[in-house]
Short mmCIF file of C-alpha atoms and ligand atoms in Angstrom, two decimals:
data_model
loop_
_atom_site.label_atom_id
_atom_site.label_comp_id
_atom_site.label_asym_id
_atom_site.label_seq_id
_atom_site.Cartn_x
_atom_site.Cartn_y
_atom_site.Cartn_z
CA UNK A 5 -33.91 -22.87 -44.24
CA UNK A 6 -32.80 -19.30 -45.46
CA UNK A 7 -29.46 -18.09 -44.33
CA UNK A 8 -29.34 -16.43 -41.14
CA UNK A 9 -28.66 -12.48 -42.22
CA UNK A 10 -25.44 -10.75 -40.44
CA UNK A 11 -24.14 -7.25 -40.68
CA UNK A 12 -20.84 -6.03 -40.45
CA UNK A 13 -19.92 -3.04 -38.57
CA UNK A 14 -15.91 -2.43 -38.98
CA UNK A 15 -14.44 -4.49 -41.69
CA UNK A 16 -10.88 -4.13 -40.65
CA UNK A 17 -8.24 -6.89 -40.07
CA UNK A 18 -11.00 -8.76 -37.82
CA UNK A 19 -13.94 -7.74 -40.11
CA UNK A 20 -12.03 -8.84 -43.18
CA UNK A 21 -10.89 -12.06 -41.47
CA UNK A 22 -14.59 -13.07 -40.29
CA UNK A 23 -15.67 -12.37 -44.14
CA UNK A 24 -12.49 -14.66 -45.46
CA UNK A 25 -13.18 -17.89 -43.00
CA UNK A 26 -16.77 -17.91 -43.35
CA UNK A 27 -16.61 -17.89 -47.01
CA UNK A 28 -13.87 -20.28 -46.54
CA UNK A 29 -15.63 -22.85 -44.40
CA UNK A 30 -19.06 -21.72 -44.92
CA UNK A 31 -19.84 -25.58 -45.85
CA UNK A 32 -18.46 -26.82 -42.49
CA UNK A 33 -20.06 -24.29 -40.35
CA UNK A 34 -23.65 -24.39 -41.88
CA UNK A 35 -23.79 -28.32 -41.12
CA UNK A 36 -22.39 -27.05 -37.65
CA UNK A 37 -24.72 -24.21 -37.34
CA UNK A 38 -27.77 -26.20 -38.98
CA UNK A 39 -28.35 -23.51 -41.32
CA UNK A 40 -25.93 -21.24 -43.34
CA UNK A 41 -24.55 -17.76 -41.91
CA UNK A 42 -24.21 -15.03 -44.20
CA UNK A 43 -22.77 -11.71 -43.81
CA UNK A 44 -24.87 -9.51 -46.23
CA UNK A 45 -24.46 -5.59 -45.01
CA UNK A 46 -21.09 -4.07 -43.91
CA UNK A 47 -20.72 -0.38 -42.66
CA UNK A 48 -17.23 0.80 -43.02
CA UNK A 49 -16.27 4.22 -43.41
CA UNK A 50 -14.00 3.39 -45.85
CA UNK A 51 -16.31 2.55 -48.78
CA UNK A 52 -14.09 1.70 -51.46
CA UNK A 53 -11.26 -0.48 -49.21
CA UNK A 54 -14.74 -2.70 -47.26
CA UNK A 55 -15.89 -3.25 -50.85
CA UNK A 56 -12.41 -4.69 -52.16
CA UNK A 57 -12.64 -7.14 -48.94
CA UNK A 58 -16.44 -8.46 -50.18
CA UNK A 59 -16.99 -7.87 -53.47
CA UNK A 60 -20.20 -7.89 -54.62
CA UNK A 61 -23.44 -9.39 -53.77
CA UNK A 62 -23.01 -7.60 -50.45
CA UNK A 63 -24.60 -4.35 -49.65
CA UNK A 64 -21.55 -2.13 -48.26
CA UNK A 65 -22.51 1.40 -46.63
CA UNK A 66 -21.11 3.66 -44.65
CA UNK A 67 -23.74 4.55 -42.39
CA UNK A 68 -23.69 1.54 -39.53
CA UNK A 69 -26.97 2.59 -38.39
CA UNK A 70 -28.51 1.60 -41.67
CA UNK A 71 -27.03 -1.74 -40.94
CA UNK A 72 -29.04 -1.87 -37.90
CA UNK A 73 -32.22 -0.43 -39.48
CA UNK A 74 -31.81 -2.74 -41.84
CA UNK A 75 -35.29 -5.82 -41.02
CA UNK A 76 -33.61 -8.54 -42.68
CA UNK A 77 -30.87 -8.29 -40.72
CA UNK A 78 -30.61 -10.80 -37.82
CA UNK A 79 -26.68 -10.39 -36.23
CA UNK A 80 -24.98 -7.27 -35.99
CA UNK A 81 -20.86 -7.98 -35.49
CA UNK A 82 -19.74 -5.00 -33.35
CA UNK A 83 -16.34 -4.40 -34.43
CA UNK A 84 -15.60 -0.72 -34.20
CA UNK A 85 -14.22 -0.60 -30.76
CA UNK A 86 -13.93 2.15 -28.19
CA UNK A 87 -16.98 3.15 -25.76
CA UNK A 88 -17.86 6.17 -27.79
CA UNK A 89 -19.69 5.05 -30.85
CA UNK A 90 -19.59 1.33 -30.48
CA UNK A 91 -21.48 1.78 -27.19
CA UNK A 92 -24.55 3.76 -29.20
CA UNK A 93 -24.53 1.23 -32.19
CA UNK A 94 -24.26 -1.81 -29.77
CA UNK A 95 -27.37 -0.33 -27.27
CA UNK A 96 -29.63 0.90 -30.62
CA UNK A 97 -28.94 -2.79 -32.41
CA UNK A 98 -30.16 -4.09 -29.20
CA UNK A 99 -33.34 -2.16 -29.03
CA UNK A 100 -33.70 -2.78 -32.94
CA UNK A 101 -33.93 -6.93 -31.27
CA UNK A 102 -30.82 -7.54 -33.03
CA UNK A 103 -28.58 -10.24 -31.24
CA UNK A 104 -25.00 -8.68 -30.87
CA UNK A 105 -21.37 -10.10 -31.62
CA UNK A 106 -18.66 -7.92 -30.22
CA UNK A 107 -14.81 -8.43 -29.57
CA UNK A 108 -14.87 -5.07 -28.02
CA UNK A 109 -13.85 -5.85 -24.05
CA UNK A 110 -13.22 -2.40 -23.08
CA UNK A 111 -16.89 -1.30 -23.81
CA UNK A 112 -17.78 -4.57 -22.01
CA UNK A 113 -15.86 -4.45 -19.20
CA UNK A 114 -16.58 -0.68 -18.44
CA UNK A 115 -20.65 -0.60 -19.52
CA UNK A 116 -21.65 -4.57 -19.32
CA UNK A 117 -23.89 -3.99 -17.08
CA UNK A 118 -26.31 -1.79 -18.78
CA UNK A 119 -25.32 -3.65 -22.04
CA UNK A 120 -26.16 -7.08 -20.77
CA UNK A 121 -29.50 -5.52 -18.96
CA UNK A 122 -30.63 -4.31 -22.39
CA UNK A 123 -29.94 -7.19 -24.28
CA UNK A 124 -32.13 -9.55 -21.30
CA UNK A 125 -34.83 -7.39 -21.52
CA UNK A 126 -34.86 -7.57 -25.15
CA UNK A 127 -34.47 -10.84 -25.12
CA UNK A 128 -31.55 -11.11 -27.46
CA UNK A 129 -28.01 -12.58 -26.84
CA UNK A 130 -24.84 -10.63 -26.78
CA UNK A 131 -22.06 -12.67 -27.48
CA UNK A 132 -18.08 -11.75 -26.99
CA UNK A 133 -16.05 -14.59 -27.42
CA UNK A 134 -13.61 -12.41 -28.99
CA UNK A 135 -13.11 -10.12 -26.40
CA UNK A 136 -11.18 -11.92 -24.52
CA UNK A 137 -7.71 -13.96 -25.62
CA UNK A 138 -8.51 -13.56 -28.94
CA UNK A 139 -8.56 -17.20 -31.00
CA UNK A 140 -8.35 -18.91 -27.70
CA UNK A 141 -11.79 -20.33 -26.75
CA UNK A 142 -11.73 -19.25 -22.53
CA UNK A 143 -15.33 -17.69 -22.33
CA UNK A 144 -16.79 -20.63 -23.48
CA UNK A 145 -14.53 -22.86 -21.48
CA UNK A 146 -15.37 -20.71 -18.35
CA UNK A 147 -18.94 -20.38 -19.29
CA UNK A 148 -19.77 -24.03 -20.15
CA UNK A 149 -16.99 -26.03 -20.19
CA UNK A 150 -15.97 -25.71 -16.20
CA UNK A 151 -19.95 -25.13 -15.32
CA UNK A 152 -19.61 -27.88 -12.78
CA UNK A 153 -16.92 -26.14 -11.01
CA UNK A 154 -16.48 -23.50 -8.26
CA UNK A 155 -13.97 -21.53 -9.56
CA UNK A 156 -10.97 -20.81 -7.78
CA UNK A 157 -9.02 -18.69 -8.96
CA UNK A 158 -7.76 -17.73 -12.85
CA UNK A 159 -4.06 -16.34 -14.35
CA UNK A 160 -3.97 -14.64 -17.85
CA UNK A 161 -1.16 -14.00 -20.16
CA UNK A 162 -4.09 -11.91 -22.01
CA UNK A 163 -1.80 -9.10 -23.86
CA UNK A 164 0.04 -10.16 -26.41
CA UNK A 165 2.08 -6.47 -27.07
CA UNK A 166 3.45 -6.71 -23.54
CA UNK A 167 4.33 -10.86 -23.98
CA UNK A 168 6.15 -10.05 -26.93
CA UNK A 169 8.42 -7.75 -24.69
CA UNK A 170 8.90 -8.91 -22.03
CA UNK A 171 10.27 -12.32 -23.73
CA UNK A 172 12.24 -9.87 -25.95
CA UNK A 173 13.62 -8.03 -22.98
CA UNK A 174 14.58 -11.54 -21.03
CA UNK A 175 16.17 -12.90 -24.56
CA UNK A 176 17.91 -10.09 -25.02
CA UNK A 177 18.72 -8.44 -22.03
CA UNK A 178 17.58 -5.19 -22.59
CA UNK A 179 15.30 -2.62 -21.58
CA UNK A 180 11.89 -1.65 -22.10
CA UNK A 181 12.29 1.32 -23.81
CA UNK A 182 14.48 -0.23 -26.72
CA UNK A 183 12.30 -2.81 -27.01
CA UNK A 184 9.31 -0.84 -27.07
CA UNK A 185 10.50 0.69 -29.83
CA UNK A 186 11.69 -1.86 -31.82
CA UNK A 187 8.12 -3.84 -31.19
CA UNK A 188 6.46 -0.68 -32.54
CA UNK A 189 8.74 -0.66 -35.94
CA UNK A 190 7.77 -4.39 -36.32
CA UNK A 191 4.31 -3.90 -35.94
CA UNK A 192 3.70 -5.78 -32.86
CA UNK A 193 3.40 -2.37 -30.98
CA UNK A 194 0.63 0.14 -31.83
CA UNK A 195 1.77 3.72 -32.39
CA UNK A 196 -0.03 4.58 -29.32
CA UNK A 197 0.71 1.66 -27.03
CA UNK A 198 -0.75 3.36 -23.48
CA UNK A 199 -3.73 0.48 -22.87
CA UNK A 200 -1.44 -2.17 -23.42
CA UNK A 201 1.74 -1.48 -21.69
CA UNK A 202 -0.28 0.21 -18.68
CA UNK A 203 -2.26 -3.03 -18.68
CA UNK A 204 -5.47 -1.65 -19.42
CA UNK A 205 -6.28 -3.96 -22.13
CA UNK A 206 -5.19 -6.77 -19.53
CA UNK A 207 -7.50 -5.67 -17.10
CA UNK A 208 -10.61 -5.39 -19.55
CA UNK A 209 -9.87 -8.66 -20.51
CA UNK A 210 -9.66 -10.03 -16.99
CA UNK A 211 -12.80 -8.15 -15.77
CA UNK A 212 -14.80 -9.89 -17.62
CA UNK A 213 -13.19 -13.28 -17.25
CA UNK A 214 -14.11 -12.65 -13.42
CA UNK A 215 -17.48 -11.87 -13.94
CA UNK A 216 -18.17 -14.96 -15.62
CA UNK A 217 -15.72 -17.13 -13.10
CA UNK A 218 -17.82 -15.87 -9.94
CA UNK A 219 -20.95 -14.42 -10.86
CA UNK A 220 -20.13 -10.92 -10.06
CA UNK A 221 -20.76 -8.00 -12.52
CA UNK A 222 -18.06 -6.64 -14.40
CA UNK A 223 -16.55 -3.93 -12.65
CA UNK A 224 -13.35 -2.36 -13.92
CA UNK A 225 -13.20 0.68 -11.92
CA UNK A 226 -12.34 -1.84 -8.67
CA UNK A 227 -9.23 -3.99 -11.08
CA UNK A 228 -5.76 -3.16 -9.78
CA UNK A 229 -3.86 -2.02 -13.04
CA UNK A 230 -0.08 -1.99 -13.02
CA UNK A 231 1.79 -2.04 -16.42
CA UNK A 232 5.07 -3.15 -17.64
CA UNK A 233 6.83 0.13 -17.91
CA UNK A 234 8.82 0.24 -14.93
CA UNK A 235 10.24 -3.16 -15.36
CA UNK A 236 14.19 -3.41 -16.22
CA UNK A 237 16.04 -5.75 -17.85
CA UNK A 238 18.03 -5.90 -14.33
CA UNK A 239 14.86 -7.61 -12.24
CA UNK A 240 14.17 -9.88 -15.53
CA UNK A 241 17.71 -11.43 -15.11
CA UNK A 242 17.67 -11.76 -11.25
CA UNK A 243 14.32 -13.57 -11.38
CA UNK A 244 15.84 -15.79 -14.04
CA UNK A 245 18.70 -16.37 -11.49
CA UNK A 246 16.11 -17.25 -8.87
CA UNK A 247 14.04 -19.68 -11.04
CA UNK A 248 11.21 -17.36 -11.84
CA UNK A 249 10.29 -15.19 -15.52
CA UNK A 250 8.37 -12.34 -15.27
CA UNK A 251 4.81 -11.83 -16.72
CA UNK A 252 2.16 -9.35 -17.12
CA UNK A 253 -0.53 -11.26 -15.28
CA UNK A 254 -4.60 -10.93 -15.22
CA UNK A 255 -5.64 -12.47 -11.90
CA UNK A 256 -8.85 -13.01 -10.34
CA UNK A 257 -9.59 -14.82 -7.02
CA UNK A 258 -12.25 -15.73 -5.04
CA UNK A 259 -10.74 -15.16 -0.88
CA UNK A 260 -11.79 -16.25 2.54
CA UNK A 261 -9.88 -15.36 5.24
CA UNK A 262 -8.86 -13.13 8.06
CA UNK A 263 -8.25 -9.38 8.09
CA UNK A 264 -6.04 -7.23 10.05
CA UNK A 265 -8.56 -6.62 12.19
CA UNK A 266 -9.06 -10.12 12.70
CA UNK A 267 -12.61 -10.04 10.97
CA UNK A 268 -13.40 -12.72 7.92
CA UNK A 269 -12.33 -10.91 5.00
CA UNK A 270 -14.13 -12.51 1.53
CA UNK A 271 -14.60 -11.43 -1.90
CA UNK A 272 -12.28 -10.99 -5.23
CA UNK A 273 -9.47 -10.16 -5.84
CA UNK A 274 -9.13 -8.17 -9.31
CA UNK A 275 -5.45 -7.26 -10.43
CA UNK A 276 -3.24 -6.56 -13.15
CA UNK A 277 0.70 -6.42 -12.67
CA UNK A 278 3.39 -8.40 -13.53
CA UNK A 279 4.61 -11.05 -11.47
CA UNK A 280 7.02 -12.91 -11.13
CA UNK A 281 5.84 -16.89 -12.11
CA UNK A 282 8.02 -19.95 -11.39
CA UNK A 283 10.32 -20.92 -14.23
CA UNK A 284 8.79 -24.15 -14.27
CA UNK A 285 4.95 -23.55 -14.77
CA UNK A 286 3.78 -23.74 -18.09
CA UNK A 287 2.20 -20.60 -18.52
CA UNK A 288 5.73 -19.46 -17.25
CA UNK A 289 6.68 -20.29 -20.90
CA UNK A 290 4.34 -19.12 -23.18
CA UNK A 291 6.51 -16.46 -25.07
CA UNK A 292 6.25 -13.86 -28.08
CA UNK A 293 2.56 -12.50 -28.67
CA UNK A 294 1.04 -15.84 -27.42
CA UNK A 295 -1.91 -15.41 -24.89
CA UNK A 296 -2.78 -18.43 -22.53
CA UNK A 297 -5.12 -18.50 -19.25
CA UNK A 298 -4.95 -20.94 -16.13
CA UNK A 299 -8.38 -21.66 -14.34
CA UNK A 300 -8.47 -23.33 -11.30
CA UNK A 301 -11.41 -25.13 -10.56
CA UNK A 302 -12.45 -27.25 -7.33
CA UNK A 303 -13.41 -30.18 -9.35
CA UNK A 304 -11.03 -30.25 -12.57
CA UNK A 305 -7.74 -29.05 -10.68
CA UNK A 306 -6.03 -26.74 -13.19
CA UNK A 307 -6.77 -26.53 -17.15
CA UNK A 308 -4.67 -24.24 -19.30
CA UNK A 309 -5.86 -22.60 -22.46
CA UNK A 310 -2.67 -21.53 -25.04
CA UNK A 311 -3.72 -20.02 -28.39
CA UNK A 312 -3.09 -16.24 -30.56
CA UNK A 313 -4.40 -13.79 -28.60
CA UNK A 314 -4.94 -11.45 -31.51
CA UNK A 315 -4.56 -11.21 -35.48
CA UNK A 316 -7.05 -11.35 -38.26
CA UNK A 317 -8.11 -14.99 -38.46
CA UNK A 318 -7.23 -16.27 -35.12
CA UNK A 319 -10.14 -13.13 -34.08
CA UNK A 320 -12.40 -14.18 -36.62
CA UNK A 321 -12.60 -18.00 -35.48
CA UNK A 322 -14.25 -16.74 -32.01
CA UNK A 323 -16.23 -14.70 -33.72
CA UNK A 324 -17.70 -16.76 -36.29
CA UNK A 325 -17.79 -19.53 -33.02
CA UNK A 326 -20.42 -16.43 -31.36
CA UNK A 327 -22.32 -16.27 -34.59
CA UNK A 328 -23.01 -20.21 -34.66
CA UNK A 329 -23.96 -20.01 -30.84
CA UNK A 330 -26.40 -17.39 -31.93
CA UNK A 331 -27.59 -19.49 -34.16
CA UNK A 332 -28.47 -22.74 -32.89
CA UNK A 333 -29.92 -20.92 -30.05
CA UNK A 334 -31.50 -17.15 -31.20
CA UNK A 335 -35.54 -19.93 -31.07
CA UNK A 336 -34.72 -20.94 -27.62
CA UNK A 337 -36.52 -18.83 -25.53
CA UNK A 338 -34.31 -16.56 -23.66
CA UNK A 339 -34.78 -18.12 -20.31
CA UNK A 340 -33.32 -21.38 -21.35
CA UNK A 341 -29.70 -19.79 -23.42
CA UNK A 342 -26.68 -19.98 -21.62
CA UNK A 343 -26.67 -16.51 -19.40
CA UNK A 344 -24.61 -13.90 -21.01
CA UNK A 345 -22.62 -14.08 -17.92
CA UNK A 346 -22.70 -17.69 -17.26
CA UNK A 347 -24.87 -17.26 -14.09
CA UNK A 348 -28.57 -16.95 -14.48
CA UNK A 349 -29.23 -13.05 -13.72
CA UNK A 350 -32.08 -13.49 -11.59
CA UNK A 351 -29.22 -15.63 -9.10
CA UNK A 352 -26.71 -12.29 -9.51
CA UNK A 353 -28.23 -9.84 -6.90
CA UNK A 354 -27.14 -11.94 -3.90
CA UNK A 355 -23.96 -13.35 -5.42
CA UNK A 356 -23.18 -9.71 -5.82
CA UNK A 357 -23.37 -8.33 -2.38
CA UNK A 358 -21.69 -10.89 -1.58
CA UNK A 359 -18.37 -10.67 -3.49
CA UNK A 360 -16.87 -7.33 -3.39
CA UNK A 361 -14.22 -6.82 -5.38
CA UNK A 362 -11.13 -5.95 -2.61
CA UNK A 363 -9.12 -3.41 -2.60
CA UNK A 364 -5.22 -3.90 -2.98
CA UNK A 365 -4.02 -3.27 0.29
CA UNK A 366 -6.25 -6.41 1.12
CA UNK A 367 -4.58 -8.88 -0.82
CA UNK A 368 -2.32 -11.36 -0.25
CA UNK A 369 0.82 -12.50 -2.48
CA UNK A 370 4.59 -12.98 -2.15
CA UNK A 371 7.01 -10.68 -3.15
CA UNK A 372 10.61 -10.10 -5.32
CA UNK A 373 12.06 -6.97 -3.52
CA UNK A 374 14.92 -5.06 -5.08
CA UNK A 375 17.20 -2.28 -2.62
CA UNK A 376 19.92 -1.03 -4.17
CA UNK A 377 22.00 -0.12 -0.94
CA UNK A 378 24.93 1.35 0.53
CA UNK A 379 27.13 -2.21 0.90
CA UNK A 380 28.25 -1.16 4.67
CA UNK A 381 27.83 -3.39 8.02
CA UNK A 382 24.23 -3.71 9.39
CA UNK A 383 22.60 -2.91 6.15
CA UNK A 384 21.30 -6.22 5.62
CA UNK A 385 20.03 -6.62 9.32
CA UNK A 386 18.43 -3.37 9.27
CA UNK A 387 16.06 -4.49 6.26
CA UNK A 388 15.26 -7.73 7.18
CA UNK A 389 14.53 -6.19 10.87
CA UNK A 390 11.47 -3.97 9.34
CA UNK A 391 10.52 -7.08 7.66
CA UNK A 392 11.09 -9.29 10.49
CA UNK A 393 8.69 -6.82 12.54
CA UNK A 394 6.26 -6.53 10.33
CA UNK A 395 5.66 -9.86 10.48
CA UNK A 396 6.53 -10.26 6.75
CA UNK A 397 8.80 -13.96 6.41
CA UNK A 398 11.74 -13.90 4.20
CA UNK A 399 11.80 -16.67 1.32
CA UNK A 400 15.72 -16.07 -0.26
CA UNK A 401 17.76 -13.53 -0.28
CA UNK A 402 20.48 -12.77 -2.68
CA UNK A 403 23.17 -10.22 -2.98
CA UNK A 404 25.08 -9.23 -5.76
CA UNK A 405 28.53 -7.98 -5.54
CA UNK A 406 28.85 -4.21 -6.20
CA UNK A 407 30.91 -4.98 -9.80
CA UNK A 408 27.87 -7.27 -11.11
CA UNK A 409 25.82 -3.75 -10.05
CA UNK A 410 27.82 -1.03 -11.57
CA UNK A 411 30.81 -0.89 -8.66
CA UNK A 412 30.71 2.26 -7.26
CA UNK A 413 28.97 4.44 -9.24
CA UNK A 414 26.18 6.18 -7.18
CA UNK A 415 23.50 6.34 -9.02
CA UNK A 416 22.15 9.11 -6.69
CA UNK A 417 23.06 12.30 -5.83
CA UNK A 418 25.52 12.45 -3.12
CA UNK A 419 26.05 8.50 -3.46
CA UNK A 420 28.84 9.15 -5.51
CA UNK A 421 31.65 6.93 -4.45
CA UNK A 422 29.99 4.68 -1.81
CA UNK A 423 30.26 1.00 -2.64
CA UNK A 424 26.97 -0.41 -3.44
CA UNK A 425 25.03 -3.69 -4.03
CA UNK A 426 21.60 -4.90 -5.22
CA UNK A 427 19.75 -6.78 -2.08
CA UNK A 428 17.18 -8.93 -3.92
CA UNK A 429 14.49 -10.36 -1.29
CA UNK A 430 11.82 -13.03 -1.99
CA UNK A 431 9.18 -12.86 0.75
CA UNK A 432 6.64 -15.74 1.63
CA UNK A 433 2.59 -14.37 1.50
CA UNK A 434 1.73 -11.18 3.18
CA UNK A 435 -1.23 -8.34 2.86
CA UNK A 436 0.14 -5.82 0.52
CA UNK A 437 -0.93 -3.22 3.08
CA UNK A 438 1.40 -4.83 5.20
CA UNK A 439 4.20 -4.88 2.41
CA UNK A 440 3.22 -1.05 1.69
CA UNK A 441 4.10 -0.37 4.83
CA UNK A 442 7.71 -1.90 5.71
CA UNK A 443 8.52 -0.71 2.19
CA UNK A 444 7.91 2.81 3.25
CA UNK A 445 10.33 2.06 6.23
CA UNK A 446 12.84 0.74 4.24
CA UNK A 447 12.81 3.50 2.06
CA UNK A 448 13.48 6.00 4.58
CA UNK A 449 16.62 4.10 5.47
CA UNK A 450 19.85 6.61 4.42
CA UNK A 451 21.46 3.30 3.30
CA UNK A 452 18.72 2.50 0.78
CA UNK A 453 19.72 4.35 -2.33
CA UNK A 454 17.14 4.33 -4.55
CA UNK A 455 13.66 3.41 -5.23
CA UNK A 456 12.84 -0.25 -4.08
CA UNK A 457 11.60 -2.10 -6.72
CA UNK A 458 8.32 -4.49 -6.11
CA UNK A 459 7.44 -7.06 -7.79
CA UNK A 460 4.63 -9.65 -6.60
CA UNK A 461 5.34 -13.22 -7.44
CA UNK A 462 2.64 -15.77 -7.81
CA UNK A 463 3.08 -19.30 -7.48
CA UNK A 464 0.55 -20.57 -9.50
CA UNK A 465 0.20 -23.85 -7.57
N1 HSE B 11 -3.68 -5.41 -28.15
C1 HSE B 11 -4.05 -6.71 -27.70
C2 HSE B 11 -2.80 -7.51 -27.40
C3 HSE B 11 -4.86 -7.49 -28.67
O1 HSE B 11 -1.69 -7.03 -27.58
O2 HSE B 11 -2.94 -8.63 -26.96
C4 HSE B 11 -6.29 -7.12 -28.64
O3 HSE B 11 -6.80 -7.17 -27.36
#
């Protein structure tokens, strides 16, 4: 049988990685695939650099809509990026009938919808193994693998940038501006770093790995996004103290329970933030630019998934993975492929009004609080009082001596010269509307010096 015929939009460090292991292994993955894959267009607007990467025999242009003009041409690889362009070439490859490989998560997690609508009523597949985790196989895992399950909840380590420093701020004790810095002159920070540190990328990636966990569509604009920029070496090292690290976390949840109001509250939780994670837990140790994903499922229990969440290669093998999936399958007909979104759409609409996403204030975690605070008499009791009221239970508390916080320096204006210490508070579950409120009364405390620092811990048990 003929090669099937794929074309290349993008042939950057991805592109040129997907070009180097299927040439590579192209022997392995044709008896795989049951018939060989062949990349034989590229658009790139660099000309002269895509045609270095493939030499000849391949048509290079730089035009990506010729690519998808192109008849022979069976897979188009979407690997521009952005919503701007990317989300014209993906849509007009789809109405061309062209089945579409993309490691582009923010255009899936902010237009899936309408992509994944176009590409069913085409009847082609849209694949995006890539998008998420890079190397490390989760979509398929969630998709297929854990098909048996109902999916509890999921934790994500799905940002490598912000991994890398936040184990270089707990190795090294210092803060996130330095290491920012220094991540960015090794290369393991973009110049522009806003979507990772704000945990945008985090949240792409995590909206779509709850779509697929519960059968809900992907919906960024309800994720919770919290970065790592606020976080200080300071809270690193008392967490340490306390048995926890500190990770930028992608969570999803399915929840059942009661309200403040006392009415059944149910849907998903969505959120991005870091969190503080036991010391213990694996996923507690993954360090550097390492990615890795815990999914809960009724029947398995927990599985963990550990791999490079980004890089040329490590990319490439869940791409090239798509374009064999697309292969086997691009005969079946359409109504018997695995769903894009693991759930068959014509089950969504119900499963949909079913789960809304929930807003913040409505979930439930534990909590690292940090005070720094006048060290006088009462201090102590007035804190845990608004905590005690609010119905919020106290898990630890430790206090650190005003030396091992600066002595009395008074950080504030017109602190200068009071004693001080750090209060650090670990709080057992409670609503975060709850928590958003007794922090606002604790705040307005004269002894409370500066900004309380939250962070929300998650057990992972
Ligand atoms: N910038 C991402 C990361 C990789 O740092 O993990 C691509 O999503």
């Amino acid at each position: 049988m003929k090669p099937i015929q794929v074309g290349l939009l993008g042939i950057g460090t991805v592109g040129s990685g997907v070009f180097n292991v299927l040439q590579r292994n192209q022997e392995e993955i044709r008896r795989r695939a049951g018939r060989g894959i062949e990349i034989t267009m590229v658009a790139d607007l660099d000309v002269e650099r895509a045609k270095k990467v493939v030499g000849e025999g391949v048509q290079v242009v730089s035009d990506a809509r010729a690519v998808i003009a192109n008849p022979d041409i069976d897979i188009v690889i979407e690997l521009i990026g952005g919503y701007g362009i990317a989300k014209a070439l993906v849509l007009e490859a789809i109405a061309a009938g062209k089945h579409v490989v993309t490691a582009n998560k923010a255009l899936l997690a902010v237009h899936g919808t309408e992509i994944f609508a176009a590409a069913s009523a085409k009847g082609v597949m849209v694949a995006f193994e890539a998008a998420v985790a890079g190397g490390i196989p989760i979509i398929k895992a969630l998709r297929e693998g854990l098909t048996a399950n109902r999916i509890q909840w999921l934790a994500g380590i799905i940002n490598g940038t912000t991994n890398f420093i936040l184990s270089e701020m707990r190795d090294k004790g210092l803060d996130f501006a330095v290491v920012l810095k220094e991540a960015q002159r090794l290369g393991y920070a973009e110049a522009d770093p806003t979507f990772d540190i704000e945990g945008v990328d985090a949240a792409h990636k995590a909206t779509i790995m709850s779509a697929i966990a519960f059968g809900i569509p992907v919906q960024f604009d309800k994720a919770y996004v919290e970065g790592i920029t606020q976080l200080s070496a300071t809270d690193i090292k008392y967490a340490e103290q306390l048995g926890y690290r500190i990770k930028l976390l992608g969570i999803t949840k399915r929840v059942e329970r009661l309200g403040a109001d006392g009415k059944v509250v149910g849907g998903i939780e969505l959120r991005v933030h870091p969190s503080l994670v036991p010391s213990k837990r694996l996923i507690a140790n993954v360090e550097g630019a390492m990615n890795a994903v815990v999914v809960q499922g009724d029947a398995v229990g927990a599985t963990l998934y550990y791999g490079k969440g980004a890089g040329s290669e490590p990319t490439a093998s869940a791409v090239i993975a798509d374009l064999v999936d697309i292969t086997r399958l691009h005969t079946v007909d359409p109504l018997n492929r695995v769903p894009h979104l693991a759930f068959q759409p014509h089950t969504l609409d119900q499963a949909m009004s079913e789960l809304p996403v929930l807003p913040m204030s409505e979930v439930v975690t534990s909590y690292y609080l940090r005070l720094r605070v006048a060290d006088q008499a009462g201090v102590l009791a007035k804190v845990t009082g608004i905590l005690a009221t609010a119905g919020i239970s106290i898990d630890a508390v430790l206090q650190r001596e005003a030396d091992e916080v600066g002595g009395e320096g008074g950080a504030a204006d017109g602190t200068r010269g009071i004693p001080q210490t750090d209060l650090i508070i670990l709080t057992h579950d409670t609503r975060e509307g709850t928590m958003n409120d007794a922090m606002a009364q604790m705040q307005a405390l004269p002894t409370v010096l500066e900004s309380i620092t939250r962070i929300r811990k998650e057990e992972l048990n």
